[in-house]
Amino acid sequence: MNLITRVLVEVQELTLLIWRVVRGLSRSPRYWSETVRQMDTLGFGSLAIILLTGTFTGMVLALNSANTLQKFGVQSVTGQLVATSLIRELGPVLTCLMLAGRVGSGIAAELGSMLVSEQIDAMRALGTDPIKKLVAPRIIALVAMAPILTVICDFVGVLGGLFVSITLLHQPSTVYMASARDAVDYNEIIGGLIKPTVFGFIIAIIGCYKGLSTTGGTVGVGRSTTQSVVVASIMVIAVDFLLSKLIISLLLEP
Amino acid sequence: MTNNFNAIEFQDVSLAFGDNVILNRVSFHVRYGESKIVMGGSGTGKSTLLRLVLGLLKPDSGRILVDGEDITNYNEEQLMKVRSKIGMVFQEGALFDSLSVYDNVAYRLREQKVPEETIQAVVMRMLRFVDLEDAVGKMPNELSGGMRRRVGIARALVGNPKIILYDEPTAGLDPITARTICELALKLRDLEEVSSIFVTHRLQDMEVLANEYVIRDDSGNLIFEHEGDRLCLINTKFIMLKDGDIIFSGTDEEMKLEDNPYIRRFLS
C-alpha cells in the first residue's frame, strides 16, 4: 500500500470511528460514571503539569517581553502582553500539547494493550460495545476538561507574570493587573475556549484510534503510543493556525 | 439446509486477509450438547473460527448460523443479543486487568444492571465451579496462568450460556492444570449439556475430552469414567484444519484410522 492510499485509509477509518462514537452517543447504554472517572483521571490527573506549564510560561513571557517593551517605554503593558498571549495562543496550545503527551499517549497505550491482550474482544464477547464503554467517555472527558485546564493554565500564567513583574521588573502589581485586565474581553475568552475544546477532541480521538488500530503485540503498543503523540501534537499546531484565522475573522476583527 | 438440531453451523464460509486465505469454503456444524474439538497447527484459522461465531469478524462469503439464527449480516446491536447466548474462554484468559477477579466475573451482569445481591450469589457460584473462591478479591496480575484461565471460564459461564467457545485454554499450562481445565469442559458438556467448540493443538486434551466423561453419583459426587467401561461417547467430534480447509471431520476413533500424512504426523 503506498503512502497516499495508507493516509486515505487512515482518514476513512478515523471518520468511521467518529461516526460510530456520535451514533453511539444517541443510544443507550451511556457510561456516565465511566465518563466522570475519565474526567478525574485525564483532567484532574493532568492538573499538576498544567499548573507548572502555565506558571513558568507566564513568568518567561513577562521576563522576555519586558526588555523589548522597555525600549519603547511601554513596560506598563507587560500584563496585557502576557494575558493576550496566554489566552489567545499559548494557554490553549501548551495545555493541549501537554495533554497530547500525557493523556493521548496514555489512551493509546491503554487501549492498545487491551487490544493485544484480547480484552477488547472479551468486552465485545460479553456484550459491551467498546466504542461506547471506552472511546466515548474519553472523548467527552477530554472535550470537557481541556477548556477547564486551559483556563487554569491562563490564570496561573498571568499570576506567574505578575510574580516576575513584581520581583524582577519592580513594577507595581496594580499596573500589571490593570494592563492584564484591559487585554481580556469576552471575545478573547470565547476564542480561547473554542480552541482547547477542538484540541481535546482531536487528542482523544487520535489516542483512541491509534490504540484500537494497534497491531504487532507489545512493540505495536509502543508504536501506537508514539504515533498518537506525534500525530495529535502536529494536528493541534496545524488546527491552531486554522482556528486562529477563523476566530480572528469571526470574533476579533472590528 | 437449516434445521433446529445445530447450535452452530458454518455453510461454505470463506475468509481471507489480503492474499492470505484463512478459511476456504468451510462447512461444519455443532449439534446441541455436542463438543467439537478443532485441531490443527498454528495459523490454520482455528481461533478465527471462534471469532466468526461471535461475530467479531465477518466472513467474506458463506453463512454462519448460531442457535438457528443466520448472524452473517447482523449489525453490532443484533450481534450483542446473539453473544449473550455464547460464553468465550480466551487463550490467555483475557481478563480485564484493571478489575478484580470478582468484578471480572460480575462484568456481564453489571452491564445488564442486575442487582448487586444477585450478582454476588452468581459470582460466588461460578468461582466455586472453577474452584477459585479464595481468589475472589485478587487482581488478575496476582494469579497464575492456570488460575487466570479458570477465572476466564467462570466469567464465560455467567448468564448460563448454552454455547461455550474455548480458544486454546490449555496452551502453555502444566499437565495437571491443563487436565483441570479439560475436566471443567467435561463437567459443562456432560452435566450442563453445553454445546462447545474447543480449539486446541494438544493431543493430551484430545485424549481426555474424547475418552472421558463425568457423572454425578447418588450422593452428588463427581466421578470421571473412561469411555468403553459403560458407554461410548458420541457427543464429542473432531475437525482438523490445514491451510484453511477441513481435512478431517469425525470421531477420535476414525481420526486414528486416517492415513492422511498430515494427520498421522499430528497424532504421532
JSON list of N, CA and C in Angstrom, two decimals, chain B residues 159-212:
[
{"chain": "B", "resi": 159, "resn": "GLY", "atom": "N", "xyz": [-24.49, -16.05, 33.18]},
{"chain": "B", "resi": 159, "resn": "GLY", "atom": "CA", "xyz": [-25.61, -15.90, 32.24]},
{"chain": "B", "resi": 159, "resn": "GLY", "atom": "C", "xyz": [-26.03, -17.26, 31.67]},
{"chain": "B", "resi": 160, "resn": "ASN", "atom": "N", "xyz": [-25.38, -18.33, 32.14]},
{"chain": "B", "resi": 160, "resn": "ASN", "atom": "CA", "xyz": [-25.68, -19.70, 31.71]},
{"chain": "B", "resi": 160, "resn": "ASN", "atom": "C", "xyz": [-25.77, -19.85, 30.20]},
{"chain": "B", "resi": 161, "resn": "PRO", "atom": "N", "xyz": [-24.73, -19.47, 29.46]},
{"chain": "B", "resi": 161, "resn": "PRO", "atom": "CA", "xyz": [-24.79, -19.63, 28.01]},
{"chain": "B", "resi": 161, "resn": "PRO", "atom": "C", "xyz": [-24.84, -21.11, 27.64]},
{"chain": "B", "resi": 162, "resn": "LYS", "atom": "N", "xyz": [-25.57, -21.42, 26.57]},
{"chain": "B", "resi": 162, "resn": "LYS", "atom": "CA", "xyz": [-25.69, -22.82, 26.14]},
{"chain": "B", "resi": 162, "resn": "LYS", "atom": "C", "xyz": [-24.62, -23.18, 25.11]},
{"chain": "B", "resi": 163, "resn": "ILE", "atom": "N", "xyz": [-23.83, -22.17, 24.73]},
{"chain": "B", "resi": 163, "resn": "ILE", "atom": "CA", "xyz": [-22.72, -22.42, 23.82]},
{"chain": "B", "resi": 163, "resn": "ILE", "atom": "C", "xyz": [-21.45, -21.84, 24.44]},
{"chain": "B", "resi": 164, "resn": "ILE", "atom": "N", "xyz": [-20.40, -22.66, 24.50]},
{"chain": "B", "resi": 164, "resn": "ILE", "atom": "CA", "xyz": [-19.12, -22.14, 25.02]},
{"chain": "B", "resi": 164, "resn": "ILE", "atom": "C", "xyz": [-18.03, -22.37, 23.97]},
{"chain": "B", "resi": 165, "resn": "LEU", "atom": "N", "xyz": [-17.22, -21.34, 23.77]},
{"chain": "B", "resi": 165, "resn": "LEU", "atom": "CA", "xyz": [-16.11, -21.44, 22.82]},
{"chain": "B", "resi": 165, "resn": "LEU", "atom": "C", "xyz": [-14.81, -21.37, 23.61]},
{"chain": "B", "resi": 166, "resn": "TYR", "atom": "N", "xyz": [-13.96, -22.36, 23.43]},
{"chain": "B", "resi": 166, "resn": "TYR", "atom": "CA", "xyz": [-12.67, -22.38, 24.13]},
{"chain": "B", "resi": 166, "resn": "TYR", "atom": "C", "xyz": [-11.56, -22.14, 23.12]},
{"chain": "B", "resi": 167, "resn": "ASP", "atom": "N", "xyz": [-10.79, -21.08, 23.31]},
{"chain": "B", "resi": 167, "resn": "ASP", "atom": "CA", "xyz": [-9.67, -20.80, 22.39]},
{"chain": "B", "resi": 167, "resn": "ASP", "atom": "C", "xyz": [-8.36, -21.22, 23.05]},
{"chain": "B", "resi": 168, "resn": "GLU", "atom": "N", "xyz": [-7.93, -22.42, 22.76]},
{"chain": "B", "resi": 168, "resn": "GLU", "atom": "CA", "xyz": [-6.70, -22.99, 23.31]},
{"chain": "B", "resi": 168, "resn": "GLU", "atom": "C", "xyz": [-6.55, -22.69, 24.81]},
{"chain": "B", "resi": 169, "resn": "PRO", "atom": "N", "xyz": [-7.50, -23.13, 25.61]},
{"chain": "B", "resi": 169, "resn": "PRO", "atom": "CA", "xyz": [-7.45, -22.77, 27.03]},
{"chain": "B", "resi": 169, "resn": "PRO", "atom": "C", "xyz": [-6.34, -23.48, 27.79]},
{"chain": "B", "resi": 170, "resn": "THR", "atom": "N", "xyz": [-5.73, -24.51, 27.19]},
{"chain": "B", "resi": 170, "resn": "THR", "atom": "CA", "xyz": [-4.70, -25.26, 27.92]},
{"chain": "B", "resi": 170, "resn": "THR", "atom": "C", "xyz": [-3.30, -24.94, 27.41]},
{"chain": "B", "resi": 171, "resn": "ALA", "atom": "N", "xyz": [-3.18, -24.09, 26.40]},
{"chain": "B", "resi": 171, "resn": "ALA", "atom": "CA", "xyz": [-1.86, -23.82, 25.81]},
{"chain": "B", "resi": 171, "resn": "ALA", "atom": "C", "xyz": [-0.90, -23.25, 26.85]},
{"chain": "B", "resi": 172, "resn": "GLY", "atom": "N", "xyz": [0.25, -23.84, 26.93]},
{"chain": "B", "resi": 172, "resn": "GLY", "atom": "CA", "xyz": [1.30, -23.33, 27.81]},
{"chain": "B", "resi": 172, "resn": "GLY", "atom": "C", "xyz": [1.12, -23.66, 29.29]},
{"chain": "B", "resi": 173, "resn": "LEU", "atom": "N", "xyz": [0.17, -24.54, 29.60]},
{"chain": "B", "resi": 173, "resn": "LEU", "atom": "CA", "xyz": [-0.05, -24.88, 31.01]},
{"chain": "B", "resi": 173, "resn": "LEU", "atom": "C", "xyz": [0.60, -26.22, 31.34]},
{"chain": "B", "resi": 174, "resn": "ASP", "atom": "N", "xyz": [0.89, -26.44, 32.64]},
{"chain": "B", "resi": 174, "resn": "ASP", "atom": "CA", "xyz": [1.43, -27.73, 33.04]},
{"chain": "B", "resi": 174, "resn": "ASP", "atom": "C", "xyz": [0.32, -28.79, 32.92]},
{"chain": "B", "resi": 175, "resn": "PRO", "atom": "N", "xyz": [0.70, -30.08, 32.83]},
{"chain": "B", "resi": 175, "resn": "PRO", "atom": "CA", "xyz": [-0.30, -31.13, 32.56]},
{"chain": "B", "resi": 175, "resn": "PRO", "atom": "C", "xyz": [-1.43, -31.19, 33.58]},
{"chain": "B", "resi": 176, "resn": "ILE", "atom": "N", "xyz": [-1.09, -30.94, 34.84]},
{"chain": "B", "resi": 176, "resn": "ILE", "atom": "CA", "xyz": [-2.13, -31.04, 35.89]},
{"chain": "B", "resi": 176, "resn": "ILE", "atom": "C", "xyz": [-3.16, -29.93, 35.72]},
{"chain": "B", "resi": 177, "resn": "THR", "atom": "N", "xyz": [-2.68, -28.70, 35.52]},
{"chain": "B", "resi": 177, "resn": "THR", "atom": "CA", "xyz": [-3.61, -27.58, 35.34]},
{"chain": "B", "resi": 177, "resn": "THR", "atom": "C", "xyz": [-4.41, -27.75, 34.06]},
{"chain": "B", "resi": 178, "resn": "ALA", "atom": "N", "xyz": [-3.72, -28.23, 32.99]},
{"chain": "B", "resi": 178, "resn": "ALA", "atom": "CA", "xyz": [-4.42, -28.45, 31.72]},
{"chain": "B", "resi": 178, "resn": "ALA", "atom": "C", "xyz": [-5.54, -29.47, 31.91]},
{"chain": "B", "resi": 179, "resn": "ARG", "atom": "N", "xyz": [-5.28, -30.50, 32.71]},
{"chain": "B", "resi": 179, "resn": "ARG", "atom": "CA", "xyz": [-6.31, -31.51, 32.95]},
{"chain": "B", "resi": 179, "resn": "ARG", "atom": "C", "xyz": [-7.49, -30.89, 33.72]},
{"chain": "B", "resi": 180, "resn": "THR", "atom": "N", "xyz": [-7.16, -30.02, 34.68]},
{"chain": "B", "resi": 180, "resn": "THR", "atom": "CA", "xyz": [-8.24, -29.34, 35.44]},
{"chain": "B", "resi": 180, "resn": "THR", "atom": "C", "xyz": [-9.16, -28.58, 34.49]},
{"chain": "B", "resi": 181, "resn": "ILE", "atom": "N", "xyz": [-8.54, -27.89, 33.51]},
{"chain": "B", "resi": 181, "resn": "ILE", "atom": "CA", "xyz": [-9.34, -27.12, 32.54]},
{"chain": "B", "resi": 181, "resn": "ILE", "atom": "C", "xyz": [-10.21, -28.08, 31.72]},
{"chain": "B", "resi": 182, "resn": "CYS", "atom": "N", "xyz": [-9.62, -29.19, 31.28]},
{"chain": "B", "resi": 182, "resn": "CYS", "atom": "CA", "xyz": [-10.39, -30.17, 30.49]},
{"chain": "B", "resi": 182, "resn": "CYS", "atom": "C", "xyz": [-11.54, -30.75, 31.32]},
{"chain": "B", "resi": 183, "resn": "GLU", "atom": "N", "xyz": [-11.27, -30.99, 32.60]},
{"chain": "B", "resi": 183, "resn": "GLU", "atom": "CA", "xyz": [-12.33, -31.53, 33.46]},
{"chain": "B", "resi": 183, "resn": "GLU", "atom": "C", "xyz": [-13.50, -30.55, 33.57]},
{"chain": "B", "resi": 184, "resn": "LEU", "atom": "N", "xyz": [-13.17, -29.25, 33.63]},
{"chain": "B", "resi": 184, "resn": "LEU", "atom": "CA", "xyz": [-14.24, -28.23, 33.65]},
{"chain": "B", "resi": 184, "resn": "LEU", "atom": "C", "xyz": [-15.07, -28.31, 32.37]},
{"chain": "B", "resi": 185, "resn": "ALA", "atom": "N", "xyz": [-14.37, -28.51, 31.24]},
{"chain": "B", "resi": 185, "resn": "ALA", "atom": "CA", "xyz": [-15.09, -28.63, 29.96]},
{"chain": "B", "resi": 185, "resn": "ALA", "atom": "C", "xyz": [-15.96, -29.88, 29.95]},
{"chain": "B", "resi": 186, "resn": "LEU", "atom": "N", "xyz": [-15.46, -30.98, 30.55]},
{"chain": "B", "resi": 186, "resn": "LEU", "atom": "CA", "xyz": [-16.25, -32.21, 30.64]},
{"chain": "B", "resi": 186, "resn": "LEU", "atom": "C", "xyz": [-17.50, -32.00, 31.49]},
{"chain": "B", "resi": 187, "resn": "LYS", "atom": "N", "xyz": [-17.31, -31.31, 32.63]},
{"chain": "B", "resi": 187, "resn": "LYS", "atom": "CA", "xyz": [-18.46, -31.04, 33.52]},
{"chain": "B", "resi": 187, "resn": "LYS", "atom": "C", "xyz": [-19.52, -30.25, 32.77]},
{"chain": "B", "resi": 188, "resn": "LEU", "atom": "N", "xyz": [-19.08, -29.25, 32.02]},
{"chain": "B", "resi": 188, "resn": "LEU", "atom": "CA", "xyz": [-20.05, -28.43, 31.28]},
{"chain": "B", "resi": 188, "resn": "LEU", "atom": "C", "xyz": [-20.74, -29.24, 30.19]},
{"chain": "B", "resi": 189, "resn": "ARG", "atom": "N", "xyz": [-19.99, -30.10, 29.53]},
{"chain": "B", "resi": 189, "resn": "ARG", "atom": "CA", "xyz": [-20.56, -30.90, 28.45]},
{"chain": "B", "resi": 189, "resn": "ARG", "atom": "C", "xyz": [-21.54, -31.95, 28.99]},
{"chain": "B", "resi": 190, "resn": "ASP", "atom": "N", "xyz": [-21.11, -32.68, 30.04]},
{"chain": "B", "resi": 190, "resn": "ASP", "atom": "CA", "xyz": [-21.89, -33.84, 30.48]},
{"chain": "B", "resi": 190, "resn": "ASP", "atom": "C", "xyz": [-22.95, -33.50, 31.51]},
{"chain": "B", "resi": 191, "resn": "LEU", "atom": "N", "xyz": [-22.71, -32.48, 32.32]},
{"chain": "B", "resi": 191, "resn": "LEU", "atom": "CA", "xyz": [-23.68, -32.17, 33.38]},
{"chain": "B", "resi": 191, "resn": "LEU", "atom": "C", "xyz": [-24.58, -30.99, 33.02]},
{"chain": "B", "resi": 192, "resn": "GLU", "atom": "N", "xyz": [-24.05, -30.05, 32.23]},
{"chain": "B", "resi": 192, "resn": "GLU", "atom": "CA", "xyz": [-24.85, -28.85, 31.90]},
{"chain": "B", "resi": 192, "resn": "GLU", "atom": "C", "xyz": [-25.36, -28.89, 30.46]},
{"chain": "B", "resi": 193, "resn": "GLU", "atom": "N", "xyz": [-24.94, -29.90, 29.70]},
{"chain": "B", "resi": 193, "resn": "GLU", "atom": "CA", "xyz": [-25.35, -30.07, 28.29]},
{"chain": "B", "resi": 193, "resn": "GLU", "atom": "C", "xyz": [-25.05, -28.83, 27.43]},
{"chain": "B", "resi": 194, "resn": "VAL", "atom": "N", "xyz": [-23.88, -28.30, 27.67]},
{"chain": "B", "resi": 194, "resn": "VAL", "atom": "CA", "xyz": [-23.45, -27.13, 26.91]},
{"chain": "B", "resi": 194, "resn": "VAL", "atom": "C", "xyz": [-22.86, -27.58, 25.57]},
{"chain": "B", "resi": 195, "resn": "SER", "atom": "N", "xyz": [-23.19, -26.86, 24.49]},
{"chain": "B", "resi": 195, "resn": "SER", "atom": "CA", "xyz": [-22.56, -27.13, 23.19]},
{"chain": "B", "resi": 195, "resn": "SER", "atom": "C", "xyz": [-21.26, -26.33, 23.16]},
{"chain": "B", "resi": 196, "resn": "SER", "atom": "N", "xyz": [-20.24, -26.91, 22.53]},
{"chain": "B", "resi": 196, "resn": "SER", "atom": "CA", "xyz": [-18.99, -26.16, 22.57]},
{"chain": "B", "resi": 196, "resn": "SER", "atom": "C", "xyz": [-18.10, -26.42, 21.37]},
{"chain": "B", "resi": 197, "resn": "ILE", "atom": "N", "xyz": [-17.23, -25.44, 21.11]},
{"chain": "B", "resi": 197, "resn": "ILE", "atom": "CA", "xyz": [-16.11, -25.65, 20.19]},
{"chain": "B", "resi": 197, "resn": "ILE", "atom": "C", "xyz": [-14.85, -25.48, 21.02]},
{"chain": "B", "resi": 198, "resn": "PHE", "atom": "N", "xyz": [-14.02, -26.49, 21.02]},
{"chain": "B", "resi": 198, "resn": "PHE", "atom": "CA", "xyz": [-12.81, -26.48, 21.84]},
{"chain": "B", "resi": 198, "resn": "PHE", "atom": "C", "xyz": [-11.60, -26.49, 20.91]},
{"chain": "B", "resi": 199, "resn": "VAL", "atom": "N", "xyz": [-10.96, -25.35, 20.78]},
{"chain": "B", "resi": 199, "resn": "VAL", "atom": "CA", "xyz": [-9.80, -25.26, 19.90]},
{"chain": "B", "resi": 199, "resn": "VAL", "atom": "C", "xyz": [-8.55, -25.65, 20.68]},
{"chain": "B", "resi": 200, "resn": "THR", "atom": "N", "xyz": [-7.79, -26.57, 20.13]},
{"chain": "B", "resi": 200, "resn": "THR", "atom": "CA", "xyz": [-6.56, -26.98, 20.80]},
{"chain": "B", "resi": 200, "resn": "THR", "atom": "C", "xyz": [-5.60, -27.59, 19.80]},
{"chain": "B", "resi": 201, "resn": "HIS", "atom": "N", "xyz": [-4.31, -27.66, 20.17]},
{"chain": "B", "resi": 201, "resn": "HIS", "atom": "CA", "xyz": [-3.41, -28.45, 19.34]},
{"chain": "B", "resi": 201, "resn": "HIS", "atom": "C", "xyz": [-2.70, -29.48, 20.19]},
{"chain": "B", "resi": 202, "resn": "ARG", "atom": "N", "xyz": [-3.24, -29.70, 21.41]},
{"chain": "B", "resi": 202, "resn": "ARG", "atom": "CA", "xyz": [-2.61, -30.66, 22.33]},
{"chain": "B", "resi": 202, "resn": "ARG", "atom": "C", "xyz": [-3.32, -32.01, 22.26]},
{"chain": "B", "resi": 203, "resn": "LEU", "atom": "N", "xyz": [-2.54, -33.06, 22.03]},
{"chain": "B", "resi": 203, "resn": "LEU", "atom": "CA", "xyz": [-3.12, -34.39, 21.95]},
{"chain": "B", "resi": 203, "resn": "LEU", "atom": "C", "xyz": [-3.68, -34.85, 23.30]},
{"chain": "B", "resi": 204, "resn": "GLN", "atom": "N", "xyz": [-3.03, -34.37, 24.39]},
{"chain": "B", "resi": 204, "resn": "GLN", "atom": "CA", "xyz": [-3.50, -34.77, 25.72]},
{"chain": "B", "resi": 204, "resn": "GLN", "atom": "C", "xyz": [-4.94, -34.32, 25.94]},
{"chain": "B", "resi": 205, "resn": "ASP", "atom": "N", "xyz": [-5.27, -33.09, 25.46]},
{"chain": "B", "resi": 205, "resn": "ASP", "atom": "CA", "xyz": [-6.65, -32.60, 25.59]},
{"chain": "B", "resi": 205, "resn": "ASP", "atom": "C", "xyz": [-7.60, -33.50, 24.83]},
{"chain": "B", "resi": 206, "resn": "MET", "atom": "N", "xyz": [-7.16, -33.87, 23.64]},
{"chain": "B", "resi": 206, "resn": "MET", "atom": "CA", "xyz": [-7.99, -34.72, 22.79]},
{"chain": "B", "resi": 206, "resn": "MET", "atom": "C", "xyz": [-8.28, -36.04, 23.50]},
{"chain": "B", "resi": 207, "resn": "GLU", "atom": "N", "xyz": [-7.27, -36.63, 24.13]},
{"chain": "B", "resi": 207, "resn": "GLU", "atom": "CA", "xyz": [-7.46, -37.91, 24.83]},
{"chain": "B", "resi": 207, "resn": "GLU", "atom": "C", "xyz": [-8.47, -37.77, 25.95]},
{"chain": "B", "resi": 208, "resn": "VAL", "atom": "N", "xyz": [-8.34, -36.70, 26.74]},
{"chain": "B", "resi": 208, "resn": "VAL", "atom": "CA", "xyz": [-9.26, -36.51, 27.88]},
{"chain": "B", "resi": 208, "resn": "VAL", "atom": "C", "xyz": [-10.68, -36.27, 27.37]},
{"chain": "B", "resi": 209, "resn": "LEU", "atom": "N", "xyz": [-10.81, -35.33, 26.44]},
{"chain": "B", "resi": 209, "resn": "LEU", "atom": "CA", "xyz": [-12.16, -34.93, 26.01]},
{"chain": "B", "resi": 209, "resn": "LEU", "atom": "C", "xyz": [-12.86, -36.03, 25.22]},
{"chain": "B", "resi": 210, "resn": "ALA", "atom": "N", "xyz": [-12.10, -36.85, 24.50]},
{"chain": "B", "resi": 210, "resn": "ALA", "atom": "CA", "xyz": [-12.74, -37.86, 23.66]},
{"chain": "B", "resi": 210, "resn": "ALA", "atom": "C", "xyz": [-12.98, -39.17, 24.39]},
{"chain": "B", "resi": 211, "resn": "ASN", "atom": "N", "xyz": [-12.24, -39.39, 25.48]},
{"chain": "B", "resi": 211, "resn": "ASN", "atom": "CA", "xyz": [-12.31, -40.70, 26.12]},
{"chain": "B", "resi": 211, "resn": "ASN", "atom": "C", "xyz": [-12.89, -40.69, 27.53]},
{"chain": "B", "resi": 212, "resn": "GLU", "atom": "N", "xyz": [-13.11, -39.51, 28.07]},
{"chain": "B", "resi": 212, "resn": "GLU", "atom": "CA", "xyz": [-13.61, -39.50, 29.45]},
{"chain": "B", "resi": 212, "resn": "GLU", "atom": "C", "xyz": [-14.95, -38.78, 29.53]}
]
